[in-house]
C-alpha cells in the first residue's frame, strides 16, 4: 500500500506529538480557556502515543526491540512534558 510502511510507523508518534501542540494552540485561540472540546482530544492523544510505541515494540525483532524500547522511553518522556504543557495551555487562566 505505502512504499515505506516502516518509516510511516516510526514517524507516527512524533507526528501525534506535533498534533498535540497544534491542537493546543488552535483550540485555545478558537475556543477560549478551559473548553472541554479542547481537552478531550489531548486526553486521547497521549495514550495513542503509548499504544503506537507498544505496537512498534511488539513488531520489532531481535536487537531492534532494544532500539524501539529506547526510542519509546525517550519520546514518551518528552511527549509527556509536551502533553502536560499542552493541557496547561488549553486550561489558560481558568484555574
PDB file of C-alpha atoms in Angstrom:
ATOM      1  CA  UNK A   1       0.000   0.000   0.000  1.00  0.00           C
ATOM      2  CA  UNK A   2       2.622   2.522   1.077  1.00  0.00           C
ATOM      3  CA  UNK A   3       6.116   2.410  -0.400  1.00  0.00           C
ATOM      4  CA  UNK A   4       7.855   2.568   3.001  1.00  0.00           C
ATOM      5  CA  UNK A   5       5.488   1.387   5.753  1.00  0.00           C
ATOM      6  CA  UNK A   6       8.218   1.144   8.419  1.00  0.00           C
ATOM      7  CA  UNK A   7       9.061   4.839   8.086  1.00  0.00           C
ATOM      8  CA  UNK A   8       5.383   5.741   8.484  1.00  0.00           C
ATOM      9  CA  UNK A   9       5.130   3.634  11.635  1.00  0.00           C
ATOM     10  CA  UNK A  10       8.273   5.217  13.081  1.00  0.00           C
ATOM     11  CA  UNK A  11       7.096   8.747  12.296  1.00  0.00           C
ATOM     12  CA  UNK A  12       3.572   8.354  13.714  1.00  0.00           C
ATOM     13  CA  UNK A  13       4.327   9.025  17.426  1.00  0.00           C
ATOM     14  CA  UNK A  14       6.282  12.277  16.819  1.00  0.00           C
ATOM     15  CA  UNK A  15       3.594  13.440  14.402  1.00  0.00           C
ATOM     16  CA  UNK A  16       0.958  12.861  17.067  1.00  0.00           C
ATOM     17  CA  UNK A  17       3.067  14.912  19.478  1.00  0.00           C
ATOM     18  CA  UNK A  18       3.168  17.722  16.921  1.00  0.00           C
ATOM     19  CA  UNK A  19      -0.594  17.366  16.539  1.00  0.00           C
ATOM     20  CA  UNK A  20      -0.939  17.833  20.321  1.00  0.00           C
ATOM     21  CA  UNK A  21       0.923  21.138  20.134  1.00  0.00           C
ATOM     22  CA  UNK A  22      -1.018  22.374  17.115  1.00  0.00           C
ATOM     23  CA  UNK A  23      -4.328  21.360  18.705  1.00  0.00           C
ATOM     24  CA  UNK A  24      -3.454  23.124  21.968  1.00  0.00           C
ATOM     25  CA  UNK A  25      -2.559  26.337  20.152  1.00  0.00           C
ATOM     26  CA  UNK A  26      -5.619  26.304  17.897  1.00  0.00           C
ATOM     27  CA  UNK A  27      -8.155  25.232  20.487  1.00  0.00           C
ATOM     28  CA  UNK A  28      -7.148  27.938  22.951  1.00  0.00           C
ATOM     29  CA  UNK A  29      -7.226  30.572  20.209  1.00  0.00           C
ATOM     30  CA  UNK A  30     -10.579  29.452  18.782  1.00  0.00           C
ATOM     31  CA  UNK A  31     -12.463  28.071  21.792  1.00  0.00           C
ATOM     32  CA  UNK A  32     -11.107  30.094  24.700  1.00  0.00           C
ATOM     33  CA  UNK A  33      -9.862  28.995  28.099  1.00  0.00           C
ATOM     34  CA  UNK A  34     -10.706  25.549  29.507  1.00  0.00           C
ATOM     35  CA  UNK A  35     -13.001  24.377  26.744  1.00  0.00           C
ATOM     36  CA  UNK A  36     -13.887  20.683  27.111  1.00  0.00           C
ATOM     37  CA  UNK A  37     -13.667  20.357  23.335  1.00  0.00           C
ATOM     38  CA  UNK A  38     -10.037  21.419  23.646  1.00  0.00           C
ATOM     39  CA  UNK A  39      -9.264  18.951  26.442  1.00  0.00           C
ATOM     40  CA  UNK A  40     -10.780  15.690  25.193  1.00  0.00           C
ATOM     41  CA  UNK A  41      -8.558  15.221  22.119  1.00  0.00           C
ATOM     42  CA  UNK A  42      -5.489  15.900  24.272  1.00  0.00           C
ATOM     43  CA  UNK A  43      -6.601  13.236  26.730  1.00  0.00           C
ATOM     44  CA  UNK A  44      -6.786  10.739  23.857  1.00  0.00           C
ATOM     45  CA  UNK A  45      -3.570  11.628  22.026  1.00  0.00           C
ATOM     46  CA  UNK A  46      -1.023  10.725  24.707  1.00  0.00           C
ATOM     47  CA  UNK A  47      -2.458   7.225  25.283  1.00  0.00           C
ATOM     48  CA  UNK A  48      -2.476   6.825  21.498  1.00  0.00           C
ATOM     49  CA  UNK A  49       1.243   7.627  21.551  1.00  0.00           C
ATOM     50  CA  UNK A  50       1.764   4.932  24.177  1.00  0.00           C
ATOM     51  CA  UNK A  51      -0.181   2.397  22.097  1.00  0.00           C
ATOM     52  CA  UNK A  52       1.789   3.211  18.950  1.00  0.00           C
ATOM     53  CA  UNK A  53       5.077   2.713  20.773  1.00  0.00           C
ATOM     54  CA  UNK A  54       3.735  -0.564  22.136  1.00  0.00           C
ATOM     55  CA  UNK A  55       2.936  -1.643  18.596  1.00  0.00           C
ATOM     56  CA  UNK A  56       6.459  -0.743  17.477  1.00  0.00           C
ATOM     57  CA  UNK A  57       7.882  -2.803  20.342  1.00  0.00           C
ATOM     58  CA  UNK A  58       5.590  -5.723  19.546  1.00  0.00           C
ATOM     59  CA  UNK A  59       6.546  -5.806  15.866  1.00  0.00           C
ATOM     60  CA  UNK A  60      10.300  -5.430  16.433  1.00  0.00           C
ATOM     61  CA  UNK A  61      12.539  -8.479  16.238  1.00  0.00           C
ATOM     62  CA  UNK A  62      15.802  -9.220  17.980  1.00  0.00           C
ATOM     63  CA  UNK A  63      18.041  -6.316  18.934  1.00  0.00           C
ATOM     64  CA  UNK A  64      15.729  -3.908  17.133  1.00  0.00           C
ATOM     65  CA  UNK A  65      13.399  -4.332  20.114  1.00  0.00           C
ATOM     66  CA  UNK A  66      16.014  -2.663  22.328  1.00  0.00           C
ATOM     67  CA  UNK A  67      16.240   0.227  19.849  1.00  0.00           C
ATOM     68  CA  UNK A  68      12.466   0.598  19.905  1.00  0.00           C
ATOM     69  CA  UNK A  69      12.407   0.488  23.704  1.00  0.00           C
ATOM     70  CA  UNK A  70      14.980   3.275  23.889  1.00  0.00           C
ATOM     71  CA  UNK A  71      13.061   5.269  21.277  1.00  0.00           C
ATOM     72  CA  UNK A  72       9.826   4.775  23.249  1.00  0.00           C
ATOM     73  CA  UNK A  73      11.418   5.766  26.555  1.00  0.00           C
ATOM     74  CA  UNK A  74      12.967   8.950  25.193  1.00  0.00           C
ATOM     75  CA  UNK A  75       9.990  10.008  23.096  1.00  0.00           C
ATOM     76  CA  UNK A  76       7.356   9.237  25.725  1.00  0.00           C
ATOM     77  CA  UNK A  77       9.337  11.131  28.352  1.00  0.00           C
ATOM     78  CA  UNK A  78       9.466  14.200  26.140  1.00  0.00           C
ATOM     79  CA  UNK A  79       5.905  13.747  24.888  1.00  0.00           C
ATOM     80  CA  UNK A  80       4.630  13.614  28.470  1.00  0.00           C
ATOM     81  CA  UNK A  81       6.150  17.023  29.144  1.00  0.00           C
ATOM     82  CA  UNK A  82       4.694  18.398  25.906  1.00  0.00           C
ATOM     83  CA  UNK A  83       1.321  16.865  26.755  1.00  0.00           C
ATOM     84  CA  UNK A  84       1.344  18.410  30.241  1.00  0.00           C
ATOM     85  CA  UNK A  85       2.162  21.853  28.906  1.00  0.00           C
ATOM     86  CA  UNK A  86      -0.463  21.472  26.159  1.00  0.00           C
ATOM     87  CA  UNK A  87      -3.094  20.768  28.828  1.00  0.00           C
ATOM     88  CA  UNK A  88      -1.879  23.746  30.842  1.00  0.00           C
ATOM     89  CA  UNK A  89      -2.040  25.948  27.733  1.00  0.00           C
ATOM     90  CA  UNK A  90      -5.605  24.859  26.911  1.00  0.00           C
ATOM     91  CA  UNK A  91      -6.606  25.450  30.536  1.00  0.00           C
ATOM     92  CA  UNK A  92      -5.389  29.035  30.300  1.00  0.00           C
ATOM     93  CA  UNK A  93      -6.202  31.359  33.183  1.00  0.00           C
ATOM     94  CA  UNK A  94      -9.211  29.422  34.452  1.00  0.00           C
ATOM     95  CA  UNK A  95      -7.867  27.558  37.447  1.00  0.00           C
TER      96      UNK A  95
END
